[in-house]
Amino acid sequence: MKFFAHGAVGAERLAVEADGAAYDLSALTGEAPALSPSFLADGGIEKVARAVADGTLPAVDASTPLPSSDDRPSDVRFGAPLAPGKILCIGLNYRDHAAETHAELPTEPILFMKAPDTVVGPDDDVLIPRGSEKTDWEVELGVVLGRTLRYAESPEEALDAVAGYVISNDVSEREFQIERGGTWDKGKNCETFNPMGPYLVTADEIADVQDLSLTLSVNGETRQDGTTADQIFGVGEVLAYLSLFMTLYPGDLVNTGTPAGVAMGIEGQPYLRDGDVVELAIEGLGSQRQTFRDAPAADAPARTRSEA
């Protein structure tokens, strides 16, 4: 199944694609604009699967475009499908990305965190922070927990706790991240710095999570073209590792790293500027498209694409 959210900011409606059809989830999720940790913890995915099988969910209006549409209309907005709990991120987890940044391969996963309020929809505008000269892109496989995980004894046990997968753009400001001292968090938590979606695809839909292609282009030029097979620490290994240091709960999101091709690693370092368009996709999970905009003045409200 593929969960998605569509509608104006704060008024999204949840739906699911299954067996070639799309169904409205309001009867099960109420007015929630995104899947919540409590919904996942309460067996929400299983409840939706039963309702689809029983034929009790109303179909989404046939005129409503779906995230899988080849050409999504510009006046239709898709929201992030999940309101995450924790957002945990793994740095330097692809061999080619470590090489392009001249970093040694890590012997343990590198961990940093993003705040849940960085999450926006997959096609919403992304704001370049005031004073930024080094805003960068990172296509990443996001992993969503479906049940509580503590002290996993194996990668296989950890994978059993996965509800599904999403696309994340782990947008980063490299000066804030690397040159300002302290931890990486300053360059990772700027407003709108985690576009997510359009789908949360349930784990059973992905045959091999370590064999997914990831691509990203800027203004039509391919910048990233990688595969999860190049991960230093596979998804199950990452989750098992994290569970030794903290409890992972339903709705937690783990961004698992990015392949080579970020601006920081390209000759000339073509960091993002106002008006640049970034498009990214992961096999089986859909695609995103963001326009990067200079952050507004302090007295002006931030705007998403749908409000621009």
PDB file of C-alpha atoms in Angstrom:
ATOM      1  CA  MET A   1       0.000   0.000   0.000  1.00  0.00           C
ATOM      2  CA  LYS A   2       1.035   3.580  -0.619  1.00  0.00           C
ATOM      3  CA  PHE A   3      -0.188   6.253   1.795  1.00  0.00           C
ATOM      4  CA  PHE A   4      -0.330   9.885   0.717  1.00  0.00           C
ATOM      5  CA  ALA A   5      -1.759  13.232   1.819  1.00  0.00           C
ATOM      6  CA  HIS A   6      -3.309  15.813  -0.493  1.00  0.00           C
ATOM      7  CA  GLY A   7      -4.758  19.254   0.086  1.00  0.00           C
ATOM      8  CA  ALA A   8      -3.928  22.722   1.360  1.00  0.00           C
ATOM      9  CA  VAL A   9      -1.377  23.127   4.149  1.00  0.00           C
ATOM     10  CA  GLY A  10      -2.930  22.012   7.426  1.00  0.00           C
ATOM     11  CA  ALA A  11      -6.041  20.691   5.683  1.00  0.00           C
ATOM     12  CA  GLU A  12      -4.613  17.647   3.922  1.00  0.00           C
ATOM     13  CA  ARG A  13      -6.700  14.500   3.553  1.00  0.00           C
ATOM     14  CA  LEU A  14      -5.113  11.100   3.906  1.00  0.00           C
ATOM     15  CA  ALA A  15      -5.583   8.443   1.253  1.00  0.00           C
ATOM     16  CA  VAL A  16      -4.090   5.136   0.222  1.00  0.00           C
ATOM     17  CA  GLU A  17      -3.329   3.509  -3.112  1.00  0.00           C
ATOM     18  CA  ALA A  18      -3.827  -0.249  -3.202  1.00  0.00           C
ATOM     19  CA  ASP A  19      -4.375  -2.717  -6.032  1.00  0.00           C
ATOM     20  CA  GLY A  20      -4.545   0.033  -8.632  1.00  0.00           C
ATOM     21  CA  ALA A  21      -7.186   2.114  -6.829  1.00  0.00           C
ATOM     22  CA  ALA A  22      -7.132   5.008  -4.361  1.00  0.00           C
ATOM     23  CA  TYR A  23      -9.250   5.254  -1.224  1.00  0.00           C
ATOM     24  CA  ASP A  24     -10.056   8.044   1.213  1.00  0.00           C
ATOM     25  CA  LEU A  25      -8.977   7.302   4.797  1.00  0.00           C
ATOM     26  CA  SER A  26     -11.038   9.892   6.658  1.00  0.00           C
ATOM     27  CA  ALA A  27     -13.187   7.182   8.230  1.00  0.00           C
ATOM     28  CA  LEU A  28     -10.084   5.760   9.925  1.00  0.00           C
ATOM     29  CA  THR A  29      -7.894   8.828  10.397  1.00  0.00           C
ATOM     30  CA  GLY A  30     -10.437  11.609  10.896  1.00  0.00           C
ATOM     31  CA  GLU A  31      -9.076  15.041  10.059  1.00  0.00           C
ATOM     32  CA  ALA A  32      -5.433  14.102  10.646  1.00  0.00           C
ATOM     33  CA  PRO A  33      -3.336  15.723   7.894  1.00  0.00           C
ATOM     34  CA  ALA A  34      -0.687  12.973   8.047  1.00  0.00           C
ATOM     35  CA  LEU A  35      -0.151   9.537   9.507  1.00  0.00           C
ATOM     36  CA  SER A  36       0.693   9.885  13.188  1.00  0.00           C
ATOM     37  CA  PRO A  37       2.908   7.829  15.498  1.00  0.00           C
ATOM     38  CA  SER A  38      -0.171   6.846  17.507  1.00  0.00           C
ATOM     39  CA  PHE A  39      -1.950   5.612  14.367  1.00  0.00           C
ATOM     40  CA  LEU A  40       1.016   3.397  13.491  1.00  0.00           C
ATOM     41  CA  ALA A  41       1.382   2.176  17.084  1.00  0.00           C
ATOM     42  CA  ASP A  42      -2.302   1.226  17.150  1.00  0.00           C
ATOM     43  CA  GLY A  43      -1.980  -1.083  14.152  1.00  0.00           C
ATOM     44  CA  GLY A  44      -3.229   1.520  11.701  1.00  0.00           C
ATOM     45  CA  ILE A  45      -1.598  -0.021   8.645  1.00  0.00           C
ATOM     46  CA  GLU A  46      -3.189  -3.383   9.394  1.00  0.00           C
ATOM     47  CA  LYS A  47      -6.579  -1.703   9.900  1.00  0.00           C
ATOM     48  CA  VAL A  48      -6.301   0.004   6.527  1.00  0.00           C
ATOM     49  CA  ALA A  49      -5.321  -3.274   4.852  1.00  0.00           C
ATOM     50  CA  ARG A  50      -8.399  -4.980   6.298  1.00  0.00           C
ATOM     51  CA  ALA A  51     -10.676  -2.118   5.256  1.00  0.00           C
ATOM     52  CA  VAL A  52      -9.292  -2.239   1.695  1.00  0.00           C
ATOM     53  CA  ALA A  53      -9.816  -5.998   1.576  1.00  0.00           C
ATOM     54  CA  ASP A  54     -13.357  -5.655   2.943  1.00  0.00           C
ATOM     55  CA  GLY A  55     -14.249  -2.901   0.469  1.00  0.00           C
ATOM     56  CA  THR A  56     -15.416  -0.510   3.203  1.00  0.00           C
ATOM     57  CA  LEU A  57     -13.365   2.540   2.207  1.00  0.00           C
ATOM     58  CA  PRO A  58     -14.777   5.137  -0.227  1.00  0.00           C
ATOM     59  CA  ALA A  59     -12.839   5.701  -3.418  1.00  0.00           C
ATOM     60  CA  VAL A  60     -10.980   8.960  -3.885  1.00  0.00           C
ATOM     61  CA  ASP A  61     -12.731  11.191  -6.416  1.00  0.00           C
ATOM     62  CA  ALA A  62     -11.684  10.024  -9.861  1.00  0.00           C
ATOM     63  CA  SER A  63     -10.754  13.587 -10.842  1.00  0.00           C
ATOM     64  CA  THR A  64      -8.171  13.844  -8.050  1.00  0.00           C
ATOM     65  CA  PRO A  65      -4.601  13.530  -9.396  1.00  0.00           C
ATOM     66  CA  LEU A  66      -2.441  10.943  -7.655  1.00  0.00           C
ATOM     67  CA  PRO A  67       1.223  11.263  -6.702  1.00  0.00           C
ATOM     68  CA  SER A  68       1.982   8.557  -9.265  1.00  0.00           C
ATOM     69  CA  SER A  69       0.676  10.758 -12.088  1.00  0.00           C
ATOM     70  CA  ASP A  70       3.306  11.377 -14.740  1.00  0.00           C
ATOM     71  CA  ASP A  71       2.519  15.094 -14.762  1.00  0.00           C
ATOM     72  CA  ARG A  72       1.207  16.368 -11.439  1.00  0.00           C
ATOM     73  CA  PRO A  73      -0.774  19.592 -11.955  1.00  0.00           C
ATOM     74  CA  SER A  74       0.866  22.678 -10.445  1.00  0.00           C
ATOM     75  CA  ASP A  75      -2.323  23.605  -8.576  1.00  0.00           C
ATOM     76  CA  VAL A  76      -2.490  20.267  -6.731  1.00  0.00           C
ATOM     77  CA  ARG A  77      -0.483  19.913  -3.531  1.00  0.00           C
ATOM     78  CA  PHE A  78       0.638  16.748  -1.800  1.00  0.00           C
ATOM     79  CA  GLY A  79       1.619  16.961   1.840  1.00  0.00           C
ATOM     80  CA  ALA A  80       4.100  14.882   3.787  1.00  0.00           C
ATOM     81  CA  PRO A  81       2.438  11.506   4.460  1.00  0.00           C
ATOM     82  CA  LEU A  82       3.856  11.228   7.994  1.00  0.00           C
ATOM     83  CA  ALA A  83       4.080  13.501  11.032  1.00  0.00           C
ATOM     84  CA  PRO A  84       7.212  11.886  12.470  1.00  0.00           C
ATOM     85  CA  GLY A  85       8.306  11.485  16.037  1.00  0.00           C
ATOM     86  CA  LYS A  86      12.099  11.597  16.104  1.00  0.00           C
ATOM     87  CA  ILE A  87      14.063  12.212  12.904  1.00  0.00           C
ATOM     88  CA  LEU A  88      17.389  10.390  13.074  1.00  0.00           C
ATOM     89  CA  CYS A  89      19.910  10.798  10.272  1.00  0.00           C
ATOM     90  CA  ILE A  90      22.972   8.841   9.239  1.00  0.00           C
ATOM     91  CA  GLY A  91      25.920  10.735   7.760  1.00  0.00           C
ATOM     92  CA  LEU A  92      28.519   9.472   5.276  1.00  0.00           C
ATOM     93  CA  ASN A  93      26.709   6.171   4.732  1.00  0.00           C
ATOM     94  CA  TYR A  94      27.537   5.709   1.042  1.00  0.00           C
ATOM     95  CA  ARG A  95      31.015   4.729  -0.061  1.00  0.00           C
ATOM     96  CA  ASP A  96      31.023   7.071  -3.062  1.00  0.00           C
ATOM     97  CA  HIS A  97      29.770  10.020  -0.979  1.00  0.00           C
ATOM     98  CA  ALA A  98      32.509   9.486   1.606  1.00  0.00           C
ATOM     99  CA  ALA A  99      35.038   9.393  -1.225  1.00  0.00           C
ATOM    100  CA  GLU A 100      33.825  12.628  -2.845  1.00  0.00           C
ATOM    101  CA  THR A 101      34.108  14.462   0.477  1.00  0.00           C
ATOM    102  CA  HIS A 102      37.575  12.962   1.125  1.00  0.00           C
ATOM    103  CA  ALA A 103      36.358  11.367   4.347  1.00  0.00           C
ATOM    104  CA  GLU A 104      37.472   8.057   5.770  1.00  0.00           C
ATOM    105  CA  LEU A 105      34.817   5.347   5.806  1.00  0.00           C
ATOM    106  CA  PRO A 106      33.173   5.400   9.223  1.00  0.00           C
ATOM    107  CA  THR A 107      33.584   2.355  11.439  1.00  0.00           C
ATOM    108  CA  GLU A 108      30.228   3.031  13.106  1.00  0.00           C
ATOM    109  CA  PRO A 109      27.176   4.910  11.799  1.00  0.00           C
ATOM    110  CA  ILE A 110      27.456   8.691  12.184  1.00  0.00           C
ATOM    111  CA  LEU A 111      24.305  10.035  13.847  1.00  0.00           C
ATOM    112  CA  PHE A 112      22.700  13.459  13.901  1.00  0.00           C
ATOM    113  CA  MET A 113      19.109  14.581  14.375  1.00  0.00           C
ATOM    114  CA  LYS A 114      16.617  16.845  12.641  1.00  0.00           C
ATOM    115  CA  ALA A 115      13.576  18.417  14.254  1.00  0.00           C
ATOM    116  CA  PRO A 116      10.164  17.176  13.064  1.00  0.00           C
ATOM    117  CA  ASP A 117       9.225  20.751  12.175  1.00  0.00           C
ATOM    118  CA  THR A 118      11.677  20.677   9.252  1.00  0.00           C
ATOM    119  CA  VAL A 119       9.249  18.400   7.381  1.00  0.00           C
ATOM    120  CA  VAL A 120       7.298  19.820   4.430  1.00  0.00           C
ATOM    121  CA  GLY A 121       5.511  18.313   1.451  1.00  0.00           C
ATOM    122  CA  PRO A 122       7.410  16.700  -1.430  1.00  0.00           C
ATOM    123  CA  ASP A 123       6.756  19.560  -3.868  1.00  0.00           C
ATOM    124  CA  ASP A 124       6.699  22.500  -1.453  1.00  0.00           C
ATOM    125  CA  ASP A 125       9.154  25.359  -1.802  1.00  0.00           C
ATOM    126  CA  VAL A 126      12.342  25.051   0.253  1.00  0.00           C
ATOM    127  CA  LEU A 127      13.717  28.178   1.898  1.00  0.00           C
ATOM    128  CA  ILE A 128      17.381  29.100   1.532  1.00  0.00           C
ATOM    129  CA  PRO A 129      18.314  30.551   4.944  1.00  0.00           C
ATOM    130  CA  ARG A 130      19.231  34.189   5.238  1.00  0.00           C
ATOM    131  CA  GLY A 131      23.012  34.497   4.922  1.00  0.00           C
ATOM    132  CA  SER A 132      23.375  31.086   3.311  1.00  0.00           C
ATOM    133  CA  GLU A 133      25.962  30.545   0.580  1.00  0.00           C
ATOM    134  CA  LYS A 134      26.162  26.761   0.771  1.00  0.00           C
ATOM    135  CA  THR A 135      22.681  25.237   0.726  1.00  0.00           C
ATOM    136  CA  ASP A 136      22.985  21.680  -0.589  1.00  0.00           C
ATOM    137  CA  TRP A 137      20.769  18.767  -1.611  1.00  0.00           C
ATOM    138  CA  GLU A 138      20.748  15.104  -0.477  1.00  0.00           C
ATOM    139  CA  VAL A 139      18.332  12.466  -1.773  1.00  0.00           C
ATOM    140  CA  GLU A 140      17.837   9.868   0.962  1.00  0.00           C
ATOM    141  CA  LEU A 141      15.876   6.739   1.712  1.00  0.00           C
ATOM    142  CA  GLY A 142      13.750   7.404   4.795  1.00  0.00           C
ATOM    143  CA  VAL A 143      12.737   4.476   7.003  1.00  0.00           C
ATOM    144  CA  VAL A 144       9.588   4.698   9.142  1.00  0.00           C
ATOM    145  CA  LEU A 145       9.246   2.585  12.274  1.00  0.00           C
ATOM    146  CA  GLY A 146       6.023   0.686  12.765  1.00  0.00           C
ATOM    147  CA  ARG A 147       6.632  -0.738  16.211  1.00  0.00           C
ATOM    148  CA  THR A 148       8.860  -0.120  19.197  1.00  0.00           C
ATOM    149  CA  LEU A 149      12.433  -1.366  18.828  1.00  0.00           C
ATOM    150  CA  ARG A 150      14.879  -1.789  21.722  1.00  0.00           C
ATOM    151  CA  TYR A 151      18.215  -3.590  21.714  1.00  0.00           C
ATOM    152  CA  ALA A 152      17.640  -5.412  18.442  1.00  0.00           C
ATOM    153  CA  GLU A 153      19.796  -8.508  18.277  1.00  0.00           C
ATOM    154  CA  SER A 154      20.071  -8.599  14.483  1.00  0.00           C
ATOM    155  CA  PRO A 155      19.421  -6.542  11.358  1.00  0.00           C
ATOM    156  CA  GLU A 156      16.627  -8.959  10.510  1.00  0.00           C
ATOM    157  CA  GLU A 157      14.859  -8.258  13.800  1.00  0.00           C
ATOM    158  CA  ALA A 158      15.230  -4.543  13.171  1.00  0.00           C
ATOM    159  CA  LEU A 159      13.765  -4.768   9.665  1.00  0.00           C
ATOM    160  CA  ASP A 160      10.709  -6.506  11.097  1.00  0.00           C
ATOM    161  CA  ALA A 161       9.928  -3.260  12.947  1.00  0.00           C
ATOM    162  CA  VAL A 162       9.753  -1.190   9.742  1.00  0.00           C
ATOM    163  CA  ALA A 163       6.342   0.145   8.699  1.00  0.00           C
ATOM    164  CA  GLY A 164       7.488   1.547   5.379  1.00  0.00           C
ATOM    165  CA  TYR A 165       9.725   3.820   3.377  1.00  0.00           C
ATOM    166  CA  VAL A 166       9.663   7.411   2.135  1.00  0.00           C
ATOM    167  CA  ILE A 167      11.816   9.781   0.116  1.00  0.00           C
ATOM    168  CA  SER A 168      13.566  12.464   2.164  1.00  0.00           C
ATOM    169  CA  ASN A 169      15.575  15.385   0.850  1.00  0.00           C
ATOM    170  CA  ASP A 170      18.043  15.971   3.684  1.00  0.00           C
ATOM    171  CA  VAL A 171      18.664  19.601   2.724  1.00  0.00           C
ATOM    172  CA  SER A 172      21.842  20.937   4.349  1.00  0.00           C
ATOM    173  CA  GLU A 173      23.644  24.250   4.780  1.00  0.00           C
ATOM    174  CA  ARG A 174      27.312  23.272   4.653  1.00  0.00           C
ATOM    175  CA  GLU A 175      28.810  26.388   6.235  1.00  0.00           C
ATOM    176  CA  PHE A 176      26.398  26.146   9.151  1.00  0.00           C
ATOM    177  CA  GLN A 177      27.038  22.387   9.358  1.00  0.00           C
ATOM    178  CA  ILE A 178      30.820  22.243   9.095  1.00  0.00           C
ATOM    179  CA  GLU A 179      32.407  25.673   9.451  1.00  0.00           C
ATOM    180  CA  ARG A 180      30.561  27.126  12.440  1.00  0.00           C
ATOM    181  CA  GLY A 181      31.790  24.682  15.081  1.00  0.00           C
ATOM    182  CA  GLY A 182      29.888  22.281  17.289  1.00  0.00           C
ATOM    183  CA  THR A 183      27.649  19.566  15.887  1.00  0.00           C
ATOM    184  CA  TRP A 184      26.144  19.208  12.410  1.00  0.00           C
ATOM    185  CA  ASP A 185      22.674  20.111  13.655  1.00  0.00           C
ATOM    186  CA  LYS A 186      22.893  23.827  12.841  1.00  0.00           C
ATOM    187  CA  GLY A 187      23.188  23.051   9.138  1.00  0.00           C
ATOM    188  CA  LYS A 188      20.407  20.485   9.129  1.00  0.00           C
ATOM    189  CA  ASN A 189      17.500  22.098  10.965  1.00  0.00           C
ATOM    190  CA  CYS A 190      16.676  25.215   8.988  1.00  0.00           C
ATOM    191  CA  GLU A 191      13.038  25.804   8.106  1.00  0.00           C
ATOM    192  CA  THR A 192      11.679  23.432   5.376  1.00  0.00           C
ATOM    193  CA  PHE A 193      14.901  21.363   5.316  1.00  0.00           C
ATOM    194  CA  ASN A 194      13.223  17.923   5.116  1.00  0.00           C
ATOM    195  CA  PRO A 195      10.799  17.550   2.196  1.00  0.00           C
ATOM    196  CA  MET A 196       9.182  14.120   2.556  1.00  0.00           C
ATOM    197  CA  GLY A 197       6.955  11.926   0.417  1.00  0.00           C
ATOM    198  CA  PRO A 198       4.857  11.874  -1.657  1.00  0.00           C
ATOM    199  CA  TYR A 199       4.240   8.322  -0.453  1.00  0.00           C
ATOM    200  CA  LEU A 200       4.806   6.242   2.610  1.00  0.00           C
ATOM    201  CA  VAL A 201       5.151   2.852   0.929  1.00  0.00           C
ATOM    202  CA  THR A 202       4.607  -0.133   3.203  1.00  0.00           C
ATOM    203  CA  ALA A 203       7.559  -2.443   3.704  1.00  0.00           C
ATOM    204  CA  ASP A 204       5.896  -5.384   1.971  1.00  0.00           C
ATOM    205  CA  GLU A 205       5.922  -3.426  -1.310  1.00  0.00           C
ATOM    206  CA  ILE A 206       9.738  -3.244  -1.373  1.00  0.00           C
ATOM    207  CA  ALA A 207      11.338  -6.523  -2.446  1.00  0.00           C
ATOM    208  CA  ASP A 208      14.910  -5.577  -1.494  1.00  0.00           C
ATOM    209  CA  VAL A 209      15.593  -2.335   0.342  1.00  0.00           C
ATOM    210  CA  GLN A 210      19.299  -2.726  -0.441  1.00  0.00           C
ATOM    211  CA  ASP A 211      18.661  -2.615  -4.185  1.00  0.00           C
ATOM    212  CA  LEU A 212      16.893   0.694  -4.814  1.00  0.00           C
ATOM    213  CA  SER A 213      18.037   3.396  -7.229  1.00  0.00           C
ATOM    214  CA  LEU A 214      18.169   7.024  -6.029  1.00  0.00           C
ATOM    215  CA  THR A 215      18.394   9.980  -8.407  1.00  0.00           C
ATOM    216  CA  LEU A 216      18.442  13.765  -8.105  1.00  0.00           C
ATOM    217  CA  SER A 217      18.716  16.554 -10.660  1.00  0.00           C
ATOM    218  CA  VAL A 218      19.129  20.322 -10.372  1.00  0.00           C
ATOM    219  CA  ASN A 219      17.600  22.449 -13.131  1.00  0.00           C
ATOM    220  CA  GLY A 220      17.365  19.308 -15.273  1.00  0.00           C
ATOM    221  CA  GLU A 221      21.017  18.244 -14.820  1.00  0.00           C
ATOM    222  CA  THR A 222      21.546  14.890 -13.096  1.00  0.00           C
ATOM    223  CA  ARG A 223      23.628  15.311  -9.970  1.00  0.00           C
ATOM    224  CA  GLN A 224      23.024  12.107  -8.006  1.00  0.00           C
ATOM    225  CA  ASP A 225      22.542   8.623  -9.446  1.00  0.00           C
ATOM    226  CA  GLY A 226      23.137   5.958  -6.841  1.00  0.00           C
ATOM    227  CA  THR A 227      21.864   2.777  -5.273  1.00  0.00           C
ATOM    228  CA  THR A 228      21.201   1.653  -1.720  1.00  0.00           C
ATOM    229  CA  ALA A 229      23.495  -1.287  -2.485  1.00  0.00           C
ATOM    230  CA  ASP A 230      26.358   1.193  -1.928  1.00  0.00           C
ATOM    231  CA  GLN A 231      25.397   1.846   1.691  1.00  0.00           C
ATOM    232  CA  ILE A 232      28.179   1.199   4.174  1.00  0.00           C
ATOM    233  CA  PHE A 233      25.668   0.227   6.841  1.00  0.00           C
ATOM    234  CA  GLY A 234      22.486  -1.374   5.498  1.00  0.00           C
ATOM    235  CA  VAL A 235      19.044  -0.380   6.703  1.00  0.00           C
ATOM    236  CA  GLY A 236      18.660  -3.256   9.152  1.00  0.00           C
ATOM    237  CA  GLU A 237      22.155  -2.710  10.517  1.00  0.00           C
ATOM    238  CA  VAL A 238      21.483   1.015  11.039  1.00  0.00           C
ATOM    239  CA  LEU A 239      18.234   0.376  12.911  1.00  0.00           C
ATOM    240  CA  ALA A 240      19.753  -2.331  15.097  1.00  0.00           C
ATOM    241  CA  TYR A 241      22.666  -0.026  15.909  1.00  0.00           C
ATOM    242  CA  LEU A 242      20.417   2.896  16.845  1.00  0.00           C
ATOM    243  CA  SER A 243      18.289   0.657  19.058  1.00  0.00           C
ATOM    244  CA  LEU A 244      21.322   0.058  21.309  1.00  0.00           C
ATOM    245  CA  PHE A 245      21.457   3.734  22.261  1.00  0.00           C
ATOM    246  CA  MET A 246      17.832   4.846  22.217  1.00  0.00           C
ATOM    247  CA  THR A 247      14.357   3.398  21.931  1.00  0.00           C
ATOM    248  CA  LEU A 248      12.845   3.655  18.466  1.00  0.00           C
ATOM    249  CA  TYR A 249       9.100   4.199  18.452  1.00  0.00           C
ATOM    250  CA  PRO A 250       6.349   3.910  15.832  1.00  0.00           C
ATOM    251  CA  GLY A 251       6.469   6.979  13.624  1.00  0.00           C
ATOM    252  CA  ASP A 252      10.168   7.651  14.104  1.00  0.00           C
ATOM    253  CA  LEU A 253      11.913   8.448  10.811  1.00  0.00           C
ATOM    254  CA  VAL A 254      15.467   7.408   9.974  1.00  0.00           C
ATOM    255  CA  ASN A 255      17.162   9.085   7.004  1.00  0.00           C
ATOM    256  CA  THR A 256      19.823   6.633   5.894  1.00  0.00           C
ATOM    257  CA  GLY A 257      22.379   8.753   4.022  1.00  0.00           C
ATOM    258  CA  THR A 258      22.971  10.034   0.506  1.00  0.00           C
ATOM    259  CA  PRO A 259      25.033   8.847  -2.471  1.00  0.00           C
ATOM    260  CA  ALA A 260      27.691  10.880  -4.275  1.00  0.00           C
ATOM    261  CA  GLY A 261      26.808  13.989  -6.227  1.00  0.00           C
ATOM    262  CA  VAL A 262      26.108  16.653  -3.615  1.00  0.00           C
ATOM    263  CA  ALA A 263      27.209  20.211  -4.378  1.00  0.00           C
ATOM    264  CA  MET A 264      29.900  20.040  -1.705  1.00  0.00           C
ATOM    265  CA  GLY A 265      31.606  17.239  -3.632  1.00  0.00           C
ATOM    266  CA  ILE A 266      31.296  18.670  -7.166  1.00  0.00           C
ATOM    267  CA  GLU A 267      33.991  20.801  -8.759  1.00  0.00           C
ATOM    268  CA  GLY A 268      32.984  24.442  -8.412  1.00  0.00           C
ATOM    269  CA  GLN A 269      30.512  23.517  -5.655  1.00  0.00           C
ATOM    270  CA  PRO A 270      27.295  24.679  -7.392  1.00  0.00           C
ATOM    271  CA  TYR A 271      25.260  25.333  -4.253  1.00  0.00           C
ATOM    272  CA  LEU A 272      21.572  26.138  -4.576  1.00  0.00           C
ATOM    273  CA  ARG A 273      20.328  29.613  -5.387  1.00  0.00           C
ATOM    274  CA  ASP A 274      16.918  31.273  -5.512  1.00  0.00           C
ATOM    275  CA  GLY A 275      14.828  29.746  -8.312  1.00  0.00           C
ATOM    276  CA  ASP A 276      16.762  26.491  -8.634  1.00  0.00           C
ATOM    277  CA  VAL A 277      14.547  23.436  -9.165  1.00  0.00           C
ATOM    278  CA  VAL A 278      15.499  20.126  -7.565  1.00  0.00           C
ATOM    279  CA  GLU A 279      13.849  16.862  -8.654  1.00  0.00           C
ATOM    280  CA  LEU A 280      14.487  13.572  -6.908  1.00  0.00           C
ATOM    281  CA  ALA A 281      13.187  10.029  -6.983  1.00  0.00           C
ATOM    282  CA  ILE A 282      13.695   6.634  -5.384  1.00  0.00           C
ATOM    283  CA  GLU A 283      12.675   3.437  -7.108  1.00  0.00           C
ATOM    284  CA  GLY A 284       9.211   2.379  -5.959  1.00  0.00           C
ATOM    285  CA  LEU A 285       8.680   5.432  -3.729  1.00  0.00           C
ATOM    286  CA  GLY A 286       7.688   8.145  -6.210  1.00  0.00           C
ATOM    287  CA  SER A 287       9.293  11.520  -6.875  1.00  0.00           C
ATOM    288  CA  GLN A 288       9.643  15.043  -5.508  1.00  0.00           C
ATOM    289  CA  ARG A 289      10.107  18.470  -7.073  1.00  0.00           C
ATOM    290  CA  GLN A 290      11.070  21.561  -5.096  1.00  0.00           C
ATOM    291  CA  THR A 291      11.829  25.143  -6.041  1.00  0.00           C
ATOM    292  CA  PHE A 292      14.371  26.771  -3.746  1.00  0.00           C
ATOM    293  CA  ARG A 293      13.538  30.308  -2.637  1.00  0.00           C
ATOM    294  CA  ASP A 294      15.406  32.882  -0.592  1.00  0.00           C
ATOM    295  CA  ALA A 295      13.965  33.019   2.913  1.00  0.00           C
ATOM    296  CA  PRO A 296      11.591  35.965   3.326  1.00  0.00           C
ATOM    297  CA  ALA A 297      12.259  38.977   5.502  1.00  0.00           C
ATOM    298  CA  ALA A 298      11.767  38.510   9.227  1.00  0.00           C
ATOM    299  CA  ASP A 299       8.332  40.128   9.182  1.00  0.00           C
ATOM    300  CA  ALA A 300       7.022  38.084   6.225  1.00  0.00           C
ATOM    301  CA  PRO A 301       5.422  34.625   6.678  1.00  0.00           C
ATOM    302  CA  ALA A 302       7.124  31.648   5.067  1.00  0.00           C
ATOM    303  CA  ARG A 303       5.194  30.271   2.106  1.00  0.00           C
ATOM    304  CA  THR A 304       4.877  26.844   0.571  1.00  0.00           C
ATOM    305  CA  ARG A 305       4.581  26.325  -3.163  1.00  0.00           C
ATOM    306  CA  SER A 306       0.812  26.134  -2.837  1.00  0.00           C
ATOM    307  CA  GLU A 307       0.699  29.560  -1.183  1.00  0.00           C
ATOM    308  CA  ALA A 308       3.139  31.358  -3.499  1.00  0.00           C
TER     309      ALA A 308
END
